[in-house]
CSV table of C-alpha atoms in Angstrom, one decimal:
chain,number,residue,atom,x,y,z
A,1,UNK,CA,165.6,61.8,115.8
A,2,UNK,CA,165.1,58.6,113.3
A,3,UNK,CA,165.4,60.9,110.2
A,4,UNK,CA,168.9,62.3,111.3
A,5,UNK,CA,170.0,59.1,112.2
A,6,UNK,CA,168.8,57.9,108.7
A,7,UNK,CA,170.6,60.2,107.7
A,8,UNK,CA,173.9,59.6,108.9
A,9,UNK,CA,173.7,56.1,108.5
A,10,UNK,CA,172.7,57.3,104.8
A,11,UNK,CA,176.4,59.0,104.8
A,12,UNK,CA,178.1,56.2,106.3
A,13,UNK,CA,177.2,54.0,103.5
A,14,UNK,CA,178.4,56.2,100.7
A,15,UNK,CA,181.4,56.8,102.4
A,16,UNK,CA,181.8,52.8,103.2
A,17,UNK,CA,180.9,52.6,99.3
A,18,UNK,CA,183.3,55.2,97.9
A,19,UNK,CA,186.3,54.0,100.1
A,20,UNK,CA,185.6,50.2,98.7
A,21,UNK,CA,185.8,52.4,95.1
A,22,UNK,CA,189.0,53.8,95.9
A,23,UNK,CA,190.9,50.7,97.1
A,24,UNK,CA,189.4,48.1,93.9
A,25,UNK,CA,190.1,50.6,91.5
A,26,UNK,CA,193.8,50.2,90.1
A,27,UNK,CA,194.0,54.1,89.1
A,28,UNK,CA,193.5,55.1,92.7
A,29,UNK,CA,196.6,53.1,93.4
A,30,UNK,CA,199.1,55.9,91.2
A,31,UNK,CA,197.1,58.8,93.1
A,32,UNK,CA,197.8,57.2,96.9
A,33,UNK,CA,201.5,57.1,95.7
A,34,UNK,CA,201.4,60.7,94.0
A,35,UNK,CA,199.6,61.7,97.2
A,36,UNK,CA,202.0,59.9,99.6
A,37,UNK,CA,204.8,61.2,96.9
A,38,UNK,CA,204.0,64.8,97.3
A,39,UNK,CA,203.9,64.9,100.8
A,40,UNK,CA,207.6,63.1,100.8
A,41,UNK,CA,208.9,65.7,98.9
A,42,UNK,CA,207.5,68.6,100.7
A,43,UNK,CA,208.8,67.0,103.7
A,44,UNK,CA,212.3,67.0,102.0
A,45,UNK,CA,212.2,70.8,100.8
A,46,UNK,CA,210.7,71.8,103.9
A,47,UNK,CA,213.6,70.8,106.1
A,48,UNK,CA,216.2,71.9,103.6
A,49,UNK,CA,214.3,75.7,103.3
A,50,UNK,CA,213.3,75.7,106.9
A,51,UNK,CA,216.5,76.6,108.7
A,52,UNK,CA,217.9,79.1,105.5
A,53,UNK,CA,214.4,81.2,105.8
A,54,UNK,CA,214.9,81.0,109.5
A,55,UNK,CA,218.0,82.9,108.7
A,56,UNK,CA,217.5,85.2,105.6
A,57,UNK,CA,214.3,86.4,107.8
A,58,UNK,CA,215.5,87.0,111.4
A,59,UNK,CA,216.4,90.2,111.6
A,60,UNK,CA,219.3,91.7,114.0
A,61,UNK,CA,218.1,92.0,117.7
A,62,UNK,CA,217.1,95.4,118.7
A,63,UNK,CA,216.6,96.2,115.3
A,64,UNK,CA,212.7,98.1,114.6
A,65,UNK,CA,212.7,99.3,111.4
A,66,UNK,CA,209.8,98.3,108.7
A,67,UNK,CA,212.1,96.1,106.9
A,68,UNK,CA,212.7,94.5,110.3
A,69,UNK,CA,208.8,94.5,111.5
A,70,UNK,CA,207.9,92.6,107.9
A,71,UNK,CA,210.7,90.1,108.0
A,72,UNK,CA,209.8,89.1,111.7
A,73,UNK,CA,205.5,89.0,110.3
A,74,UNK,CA,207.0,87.1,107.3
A,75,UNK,CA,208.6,84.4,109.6
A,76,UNK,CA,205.5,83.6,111.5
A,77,UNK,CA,204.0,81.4,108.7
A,78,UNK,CA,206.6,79.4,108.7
A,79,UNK,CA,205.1,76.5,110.5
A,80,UNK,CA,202.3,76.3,107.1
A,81,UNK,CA,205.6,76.2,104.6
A,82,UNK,CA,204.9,72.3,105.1
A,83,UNK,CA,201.3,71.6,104.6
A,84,UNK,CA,200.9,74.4,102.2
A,85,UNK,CA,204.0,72.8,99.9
A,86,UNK,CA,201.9,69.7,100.0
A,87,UNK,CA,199.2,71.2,99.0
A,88,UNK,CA,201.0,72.5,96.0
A,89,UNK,CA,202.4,69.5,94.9
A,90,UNK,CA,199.4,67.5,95.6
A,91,UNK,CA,197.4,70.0,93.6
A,92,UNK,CA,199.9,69.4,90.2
A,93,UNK,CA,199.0,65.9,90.7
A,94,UNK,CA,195.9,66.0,90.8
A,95,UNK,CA,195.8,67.5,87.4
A,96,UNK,CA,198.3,65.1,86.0
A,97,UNK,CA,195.9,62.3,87.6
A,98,UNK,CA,193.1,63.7,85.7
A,99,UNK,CA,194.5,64.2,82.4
A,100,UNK,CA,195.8,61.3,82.4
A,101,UNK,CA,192.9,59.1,84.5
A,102,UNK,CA,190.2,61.4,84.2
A,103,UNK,CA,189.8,60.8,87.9
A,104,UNK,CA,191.5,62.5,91.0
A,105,UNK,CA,188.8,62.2,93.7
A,106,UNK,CA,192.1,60.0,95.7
A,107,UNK,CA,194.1,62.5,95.3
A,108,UNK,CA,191.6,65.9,95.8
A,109,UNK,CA,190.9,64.0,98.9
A,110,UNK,CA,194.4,64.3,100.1
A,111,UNK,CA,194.6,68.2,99.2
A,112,UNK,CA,191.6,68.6,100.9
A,113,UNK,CA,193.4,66.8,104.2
A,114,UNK,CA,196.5,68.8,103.5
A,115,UNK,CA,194.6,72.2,103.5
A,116,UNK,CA,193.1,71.5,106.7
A,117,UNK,CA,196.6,70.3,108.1
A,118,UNK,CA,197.3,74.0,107.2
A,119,UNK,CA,194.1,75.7,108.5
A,120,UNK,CA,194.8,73.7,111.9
A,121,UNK,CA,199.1,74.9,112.1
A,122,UNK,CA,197.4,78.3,111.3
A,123,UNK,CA,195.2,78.5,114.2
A,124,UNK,CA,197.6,76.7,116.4
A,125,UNK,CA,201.1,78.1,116.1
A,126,UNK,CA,200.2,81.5,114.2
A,127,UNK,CA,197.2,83.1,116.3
A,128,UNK,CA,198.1,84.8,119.7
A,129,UNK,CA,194.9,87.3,120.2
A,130,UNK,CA,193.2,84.7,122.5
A,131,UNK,CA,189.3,85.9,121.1
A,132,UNK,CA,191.0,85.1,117.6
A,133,UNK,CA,192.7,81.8,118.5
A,134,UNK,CA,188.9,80.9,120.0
A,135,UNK,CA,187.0,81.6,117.1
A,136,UNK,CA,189.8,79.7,114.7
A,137,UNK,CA,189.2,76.8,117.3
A,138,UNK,CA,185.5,76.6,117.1
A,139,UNK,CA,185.0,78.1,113.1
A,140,UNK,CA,187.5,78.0,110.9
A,141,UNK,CA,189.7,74.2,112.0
A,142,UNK,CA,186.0,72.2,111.8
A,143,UNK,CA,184.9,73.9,108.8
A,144,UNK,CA,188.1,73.0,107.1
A,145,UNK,CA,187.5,69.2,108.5
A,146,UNK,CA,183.8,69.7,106.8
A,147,UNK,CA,185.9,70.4,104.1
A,148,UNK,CA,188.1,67.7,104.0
A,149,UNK,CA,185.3,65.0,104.9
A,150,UNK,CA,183.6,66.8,101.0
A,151,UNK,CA,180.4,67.9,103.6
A,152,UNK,CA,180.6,71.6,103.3
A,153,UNK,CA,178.8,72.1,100.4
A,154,UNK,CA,175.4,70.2,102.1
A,155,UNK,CA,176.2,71.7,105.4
A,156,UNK,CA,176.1,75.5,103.6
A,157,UNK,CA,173.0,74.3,101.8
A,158,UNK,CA,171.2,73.5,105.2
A,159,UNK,CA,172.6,76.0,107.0
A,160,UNK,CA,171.5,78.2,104.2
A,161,UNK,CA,167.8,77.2,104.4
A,162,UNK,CA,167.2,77.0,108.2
A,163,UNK,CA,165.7,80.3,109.2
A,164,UNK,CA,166.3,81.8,112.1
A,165,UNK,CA,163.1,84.1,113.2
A,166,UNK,CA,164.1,87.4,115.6
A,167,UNK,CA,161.3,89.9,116.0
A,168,UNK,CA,160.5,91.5,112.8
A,169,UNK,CA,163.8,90.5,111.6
A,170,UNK,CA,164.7,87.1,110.2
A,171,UNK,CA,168.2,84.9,109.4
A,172,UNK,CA,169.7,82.0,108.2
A,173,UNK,CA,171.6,80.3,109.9
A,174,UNK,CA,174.5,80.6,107.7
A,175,UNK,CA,174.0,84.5,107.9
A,176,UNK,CA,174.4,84.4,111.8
A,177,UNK,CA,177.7,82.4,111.7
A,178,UNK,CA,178.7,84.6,109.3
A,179,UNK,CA,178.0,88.2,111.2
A,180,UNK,CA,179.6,86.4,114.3
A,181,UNK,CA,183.1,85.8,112.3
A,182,UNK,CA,182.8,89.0,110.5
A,183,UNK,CA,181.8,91.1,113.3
A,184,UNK,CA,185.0,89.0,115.5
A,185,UNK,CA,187.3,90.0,112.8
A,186,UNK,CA,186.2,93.5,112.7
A,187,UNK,CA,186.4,93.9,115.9
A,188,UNK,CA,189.3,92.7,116.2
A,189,UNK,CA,190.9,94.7,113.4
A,190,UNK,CA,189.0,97.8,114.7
A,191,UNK,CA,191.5,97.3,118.2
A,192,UNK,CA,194.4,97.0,116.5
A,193,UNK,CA,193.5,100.2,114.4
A,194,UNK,CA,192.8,101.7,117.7
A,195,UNK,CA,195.7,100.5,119.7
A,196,UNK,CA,198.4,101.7,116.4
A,197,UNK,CA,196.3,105.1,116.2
A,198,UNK,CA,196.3,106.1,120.0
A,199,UNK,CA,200.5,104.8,119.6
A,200,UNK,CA,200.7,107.3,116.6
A,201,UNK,CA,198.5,110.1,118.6
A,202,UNK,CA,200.7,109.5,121.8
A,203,UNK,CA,204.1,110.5,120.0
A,204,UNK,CA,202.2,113.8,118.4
A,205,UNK,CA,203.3,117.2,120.1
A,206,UNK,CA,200.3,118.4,121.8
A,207,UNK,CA,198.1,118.9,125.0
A,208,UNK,CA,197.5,116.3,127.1
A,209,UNK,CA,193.6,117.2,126.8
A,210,UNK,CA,194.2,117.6,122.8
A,211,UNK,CA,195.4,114.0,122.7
A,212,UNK,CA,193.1,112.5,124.8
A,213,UNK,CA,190.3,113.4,122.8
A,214,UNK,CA,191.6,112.9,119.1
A,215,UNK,CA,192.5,109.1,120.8
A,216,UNK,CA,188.7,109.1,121.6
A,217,UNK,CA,187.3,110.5,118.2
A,218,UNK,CA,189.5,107.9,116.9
A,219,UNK,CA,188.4,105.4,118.8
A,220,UNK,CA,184.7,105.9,117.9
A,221,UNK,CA,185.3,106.5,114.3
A,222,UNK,CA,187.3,103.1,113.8
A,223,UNK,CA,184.6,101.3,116.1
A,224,UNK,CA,181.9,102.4,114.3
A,225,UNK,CA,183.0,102.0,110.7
A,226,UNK,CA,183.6,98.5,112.6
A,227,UNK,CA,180.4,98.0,113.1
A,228,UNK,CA,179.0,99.3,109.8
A,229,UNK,CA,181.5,97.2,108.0
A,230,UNK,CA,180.2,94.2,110.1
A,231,UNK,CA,176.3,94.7,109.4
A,232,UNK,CA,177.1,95.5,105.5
A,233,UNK,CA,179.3,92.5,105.0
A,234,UNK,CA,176.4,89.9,107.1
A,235,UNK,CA,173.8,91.3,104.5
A,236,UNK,CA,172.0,92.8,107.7
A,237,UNK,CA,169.9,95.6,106.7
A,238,UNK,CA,170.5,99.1,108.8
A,239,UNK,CA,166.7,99.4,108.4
A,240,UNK,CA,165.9,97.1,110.4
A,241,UNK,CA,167.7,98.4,113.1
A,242,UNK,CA,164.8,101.3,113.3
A,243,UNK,CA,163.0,99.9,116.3
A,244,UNK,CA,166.5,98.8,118.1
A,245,UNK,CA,168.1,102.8,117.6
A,246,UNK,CA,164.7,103.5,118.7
A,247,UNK,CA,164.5,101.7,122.3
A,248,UNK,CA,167.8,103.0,123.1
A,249,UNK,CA,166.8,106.6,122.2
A,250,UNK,CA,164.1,106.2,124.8
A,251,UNK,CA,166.3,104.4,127.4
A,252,UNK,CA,169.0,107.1,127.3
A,253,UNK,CA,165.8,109.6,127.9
A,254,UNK,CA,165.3,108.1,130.9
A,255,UNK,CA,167.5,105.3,132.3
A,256,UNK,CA,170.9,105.9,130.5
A,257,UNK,CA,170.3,110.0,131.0
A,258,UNK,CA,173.4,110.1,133.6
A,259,UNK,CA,175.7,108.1,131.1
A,260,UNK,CA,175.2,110.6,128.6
A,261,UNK,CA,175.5,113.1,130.6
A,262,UNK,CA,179.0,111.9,132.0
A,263,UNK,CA,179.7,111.2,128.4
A,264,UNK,CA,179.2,114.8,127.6
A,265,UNK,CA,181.2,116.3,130.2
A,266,UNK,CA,183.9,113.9,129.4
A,267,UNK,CA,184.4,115.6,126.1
A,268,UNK,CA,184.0,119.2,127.6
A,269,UNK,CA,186.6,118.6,129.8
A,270,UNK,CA,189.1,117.3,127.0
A,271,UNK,CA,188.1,120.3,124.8
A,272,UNK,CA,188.5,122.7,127.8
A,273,UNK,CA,191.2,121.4,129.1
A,274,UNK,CA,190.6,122.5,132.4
A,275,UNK,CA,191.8,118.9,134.3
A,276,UNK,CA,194.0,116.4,132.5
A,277,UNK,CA,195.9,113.4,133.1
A,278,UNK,CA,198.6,114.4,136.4
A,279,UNK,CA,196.4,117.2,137.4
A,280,UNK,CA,196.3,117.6,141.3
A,281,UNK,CA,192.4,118.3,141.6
A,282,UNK,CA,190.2,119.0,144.6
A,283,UNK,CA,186.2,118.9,144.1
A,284,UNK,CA,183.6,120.2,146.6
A,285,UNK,CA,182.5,116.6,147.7
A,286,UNK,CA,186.4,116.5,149.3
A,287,UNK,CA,187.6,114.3,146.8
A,288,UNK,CA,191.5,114.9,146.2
A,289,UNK,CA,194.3,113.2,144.0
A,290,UNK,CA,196.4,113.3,140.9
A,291,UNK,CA,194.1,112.2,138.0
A,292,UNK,CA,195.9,108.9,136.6
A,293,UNK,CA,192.7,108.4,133.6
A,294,UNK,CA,190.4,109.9,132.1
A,295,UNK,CA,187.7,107.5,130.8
A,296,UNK,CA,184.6,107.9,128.5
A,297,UNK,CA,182.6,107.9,131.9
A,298,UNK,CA,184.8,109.2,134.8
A,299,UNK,CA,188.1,110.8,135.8
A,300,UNK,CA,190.3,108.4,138.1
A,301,UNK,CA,191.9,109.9,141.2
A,302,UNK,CA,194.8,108.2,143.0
A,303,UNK,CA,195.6,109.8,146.2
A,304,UNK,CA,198.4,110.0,148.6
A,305,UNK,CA,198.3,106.4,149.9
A,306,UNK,CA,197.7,104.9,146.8
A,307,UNK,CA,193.8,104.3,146.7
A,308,UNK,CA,191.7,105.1,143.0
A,309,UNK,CA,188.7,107.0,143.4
A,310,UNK,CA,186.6,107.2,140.5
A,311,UNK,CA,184.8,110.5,140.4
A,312,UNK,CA,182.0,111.0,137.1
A,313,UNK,CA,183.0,113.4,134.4
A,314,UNK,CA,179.6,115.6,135.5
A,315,UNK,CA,180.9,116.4,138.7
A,316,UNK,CA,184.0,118.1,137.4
A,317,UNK,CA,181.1,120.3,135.2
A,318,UNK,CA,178.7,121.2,137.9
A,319,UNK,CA,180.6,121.7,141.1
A,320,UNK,CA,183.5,123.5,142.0
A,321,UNK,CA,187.2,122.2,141.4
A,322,UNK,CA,190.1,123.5,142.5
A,323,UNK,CA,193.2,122.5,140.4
A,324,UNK,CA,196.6,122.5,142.2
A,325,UNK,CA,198.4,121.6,139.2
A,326,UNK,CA,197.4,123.0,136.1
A,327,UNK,CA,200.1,121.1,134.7
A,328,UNK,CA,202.8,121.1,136.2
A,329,UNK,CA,202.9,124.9,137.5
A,330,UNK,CA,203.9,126.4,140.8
A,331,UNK,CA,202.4,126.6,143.8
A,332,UNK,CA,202.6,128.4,147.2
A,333,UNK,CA,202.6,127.3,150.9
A,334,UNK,CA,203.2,128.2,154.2
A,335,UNK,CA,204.9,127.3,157.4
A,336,UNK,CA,203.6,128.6,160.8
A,337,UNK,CA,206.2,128.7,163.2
A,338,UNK,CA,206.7,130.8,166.5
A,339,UNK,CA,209.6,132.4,168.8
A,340,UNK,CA,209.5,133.6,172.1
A,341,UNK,CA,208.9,137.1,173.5
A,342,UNK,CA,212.5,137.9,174.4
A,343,UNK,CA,213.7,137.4,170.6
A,344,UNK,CA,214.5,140.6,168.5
A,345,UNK,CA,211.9,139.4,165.9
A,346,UNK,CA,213.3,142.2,163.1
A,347,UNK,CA,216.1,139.6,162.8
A,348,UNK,CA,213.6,136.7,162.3
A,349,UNK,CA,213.3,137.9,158.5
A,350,UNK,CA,216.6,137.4,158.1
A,351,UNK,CA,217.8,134.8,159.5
A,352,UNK,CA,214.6,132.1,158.3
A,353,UNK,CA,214.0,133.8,154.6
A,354,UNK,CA,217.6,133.1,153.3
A,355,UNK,CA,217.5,129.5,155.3
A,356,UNK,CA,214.1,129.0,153.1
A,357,UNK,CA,215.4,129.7,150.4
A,358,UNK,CA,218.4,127.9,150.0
A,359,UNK,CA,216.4,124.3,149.8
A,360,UNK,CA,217.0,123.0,146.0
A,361,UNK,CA,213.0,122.4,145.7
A,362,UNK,CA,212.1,126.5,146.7
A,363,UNK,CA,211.2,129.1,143.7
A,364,UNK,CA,212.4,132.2,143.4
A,365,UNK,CA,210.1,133.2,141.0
A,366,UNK,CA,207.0,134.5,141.0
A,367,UNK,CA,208.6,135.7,144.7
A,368,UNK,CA,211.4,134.5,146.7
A,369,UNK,CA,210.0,133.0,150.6
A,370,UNK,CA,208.7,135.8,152.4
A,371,UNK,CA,208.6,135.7,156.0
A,372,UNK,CA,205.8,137.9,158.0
A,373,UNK,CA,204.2,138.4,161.5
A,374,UNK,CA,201.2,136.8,161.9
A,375,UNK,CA,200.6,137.4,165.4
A,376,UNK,CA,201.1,138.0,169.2
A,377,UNK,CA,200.6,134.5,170.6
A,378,UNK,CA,199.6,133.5,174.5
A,379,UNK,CA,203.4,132.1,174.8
A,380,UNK,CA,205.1,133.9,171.9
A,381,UNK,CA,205.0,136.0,168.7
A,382,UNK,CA,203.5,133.7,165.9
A,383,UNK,CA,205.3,134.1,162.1
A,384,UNK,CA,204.7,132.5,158.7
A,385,UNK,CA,206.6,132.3,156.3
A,386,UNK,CA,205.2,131.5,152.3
A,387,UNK,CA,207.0,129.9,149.7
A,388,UNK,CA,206.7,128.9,146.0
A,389,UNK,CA,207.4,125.1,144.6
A,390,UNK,CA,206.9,123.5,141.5
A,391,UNK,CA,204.3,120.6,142.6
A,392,UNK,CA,202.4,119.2,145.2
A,393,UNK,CA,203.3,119.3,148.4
A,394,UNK,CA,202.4,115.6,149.1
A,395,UNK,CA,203.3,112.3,149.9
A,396,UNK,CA,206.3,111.8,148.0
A,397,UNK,CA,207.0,115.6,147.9
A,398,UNK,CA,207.1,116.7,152.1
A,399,UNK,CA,208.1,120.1,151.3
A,400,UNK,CA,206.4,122.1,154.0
A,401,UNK,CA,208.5,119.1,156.2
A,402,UNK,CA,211.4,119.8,155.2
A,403,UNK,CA,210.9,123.7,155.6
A,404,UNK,CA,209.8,122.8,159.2
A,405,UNK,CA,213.5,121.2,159.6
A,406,UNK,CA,215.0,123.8,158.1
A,407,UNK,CA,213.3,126.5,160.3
A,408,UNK,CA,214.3,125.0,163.6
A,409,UNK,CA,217.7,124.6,162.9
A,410,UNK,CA,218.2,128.2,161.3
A,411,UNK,CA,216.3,129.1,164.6
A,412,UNK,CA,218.3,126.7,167.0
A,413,UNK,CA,221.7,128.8,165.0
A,414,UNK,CA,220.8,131.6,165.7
A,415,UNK,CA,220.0,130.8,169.4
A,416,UNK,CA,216.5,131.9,169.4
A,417,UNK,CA,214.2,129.8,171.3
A,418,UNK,CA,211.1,128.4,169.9
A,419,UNK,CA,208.8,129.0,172.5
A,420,UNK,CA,206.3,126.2,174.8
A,421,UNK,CA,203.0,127.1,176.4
A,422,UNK,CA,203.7,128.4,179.9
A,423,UNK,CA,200.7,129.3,182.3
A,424,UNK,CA,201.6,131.9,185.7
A,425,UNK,CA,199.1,131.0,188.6
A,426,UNK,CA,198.6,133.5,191.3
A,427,UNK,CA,197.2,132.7,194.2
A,428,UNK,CA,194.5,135.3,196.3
A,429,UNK,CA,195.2,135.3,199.9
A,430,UNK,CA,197.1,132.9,202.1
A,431,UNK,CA,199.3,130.5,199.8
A,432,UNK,CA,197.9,126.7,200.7
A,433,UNK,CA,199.9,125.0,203.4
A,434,UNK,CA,202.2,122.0,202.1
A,435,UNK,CA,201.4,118.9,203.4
A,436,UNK,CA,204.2,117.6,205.7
């Protein structure tokens, strides 16, 4: 604790000492007023260019074409027209200081200060990805303050030297912040890539299961090229790596043996193409619902009411499914309904099979409704009648409802009674006397 603060008080001096430099020595004086100068002027240009770039760059509203989507990426850097100009100018008078002088620590000083003035607008006004804005805010703006303050070369120097020991693996600290930027920007760049590849994917003309998986494959391609990238770039050996690959070998043996497996089946299924996305499935364990995502892990169901149920990709391998969907293709249901004894029932045919089919939602292809006895009931003569429609008959679809509705008033038409239960009691011997 006494050395570091020998040490800054060490750095307080020198500064104390090269500030009292600066202000005796009369050559300083003509690089504060080039550096004051320069930053005049840029304020001039900037608010005369400011407002015509605004312009010449905004393009018409609605308008997405690639000249359109680089004028409006153009027009974000904007807000570092100012301290980048000053940088500029300060930087041409810093040479003029020199050749003339031999000096411009004054005025390399202020370009320093300008260039962070720029790093800082960057991170501030330009950076919307929030994990980006939070590693500009704790990296890049005090490195460029480091910068300014002429600290960053001892600071790399340290950093540099300070090792870092993990397992049979050893870094410097500079090497760790640099795999943490470099492996934040990868990432970063690796979900973009992934977000403007599943968009590209999305518009292709192909299977729903097709697309799913090529967005996957691209997913772990991009991710993992990521990642190499990352450990090439941070000077991190993939040797070393040997005994980490290792561990998780074993822990998928054993403990991660289920994730692999739904893993697996995930991409069986998207190869198959047996359920995808808006598929009505049904599995064994009596989960039902329209499948709304298919993930790396599981299929999500959502069912009538609205609920998610999340279902693993092995049980659509190992059980039994039933897929009312397939896609978008028909399906056929029934409607019980029953008339009473005294009805001519060879007119049931046809006065309920035309009634059927004449509802905007009923098929007549594969078959048109078909109505057919079923039975001889206790209190009438039981029919059904079957019927094609493209969906699922659910909770937004109440087909078999609707048929219902149809059925009685074709019936109530016709005057054909839909029959009640009725029980006849007969009595053995004397009938009970009423009670007075």
């Amino acid at each position: 604790m006494e050395n570091m603060l020998n040490t800054v008080m060490g750095y307080g001096t020198t500064a104390f000492d090269v500030a009292l430099a600066w202000i005796i020595d009369p050559a300083n004086w003509v690089q504060f007023a080039l550096l004051v100068g320069s930053y005049l002027a840029a304020v001039v240009i900037t608010r005369k260019l400011n407002p015509k770039l605004t312009q010449l760059l905004t393009p018409a509203e609605g308008t997405e074409t690639i000249l359109a989507k680089v004028r409006r990426f153009v027009l974000l850097f904007l807000p570092l027209l100012l301290p980048l100009l000053a940088f500029g100018l300060t930087a041409i008078g810093e040479q003029v200081t020199r050749s003339i002088f031999g000096s411009g620590e004054v005025i390399a000083f202020g370009k320093r200060v300008f260039l962070f003035l720029a790093v800082r607008a960057f991170v501030r006004d330009m950076l919307t990805d929030p994990m980006l804005k939070a590693l500009g805010k704790m990296v890049l703006v005090p490195l460029a303050a480091i910068y300014a303050l002429g600290f960053l070369d001892p600071l790399m120097v340290w950093m540099e030297t300070t090792i870092i020991p993990l397992g049979n693996m050893s870094f410097s600290l500079l090497g760790l912040l640099r795999f943490l930027v470099v492996a934040s920007v990868m990432f970063w760049l690796g979900r973009w890539s992934n977000d403007q590849s599943s968009a590209i994917i999305e518009k292709q003309e192909m299977r729903p299961a097709t697309r799913q998986l090529a967005a996957k494959a691209a997913e772990i391609a991009i991710f993992g090229v990521a990642f190499l990238v990352a450990m090439n770039i941070a000077g991190i050996p993939l040797t070393s790596l040997a005994v980490l690959t290792g561990a998780l070998g074993v822990g998928i043996g054993f403990g991660l043996q289920k994730i692999a497996s739904n893993f697996l089946s995930g991409v069986i299924l998207l190869l198959e193409g047996q359920a995808t996305v808006g598929d009505y499935v049904e599995l064994d364990g009596g989960e039902a619902g329209t499948i709304v995502r298919m993930t790396a892990r599981a299929a999500i169901l959502e069912t009538y009411d609205g609920k998610w149920i999340v279902v693993p990709n092995e049980d659509f391998i190992v059980t039994r499914v039933v897929n009312y969907s397939d896609s978008g293709s028909a399906n056929r249901y029934d409607v019980s309904f029953s008339v009473s004894y005294d009805t001519d029932i060879n007119r049931i045919p046809d006065i309920v099979g035309p009634a059927v089919a004449a509802l905007d939602f009923v098929l007549d292809q594969p078959e048109e409704p078909d109505v057919e006895l079923d039975g001889f009931g206790d209190s009438g003569i039981d029919f059904v009648v079957e019927f094609w429609v493209n969906g699922i008959d659910d909770g937004k679809n109440k087909y078999r409802s609707h048929v219902r509705f149809a059925i009685w008033n074709a019936l109530k038409d016709a005057g054909i009674e839909i029959p009640f239960p009725q029980r006849v009691v007969h009595f053995k011997g004397a009938a009970p006397a009423l009670p007075e």
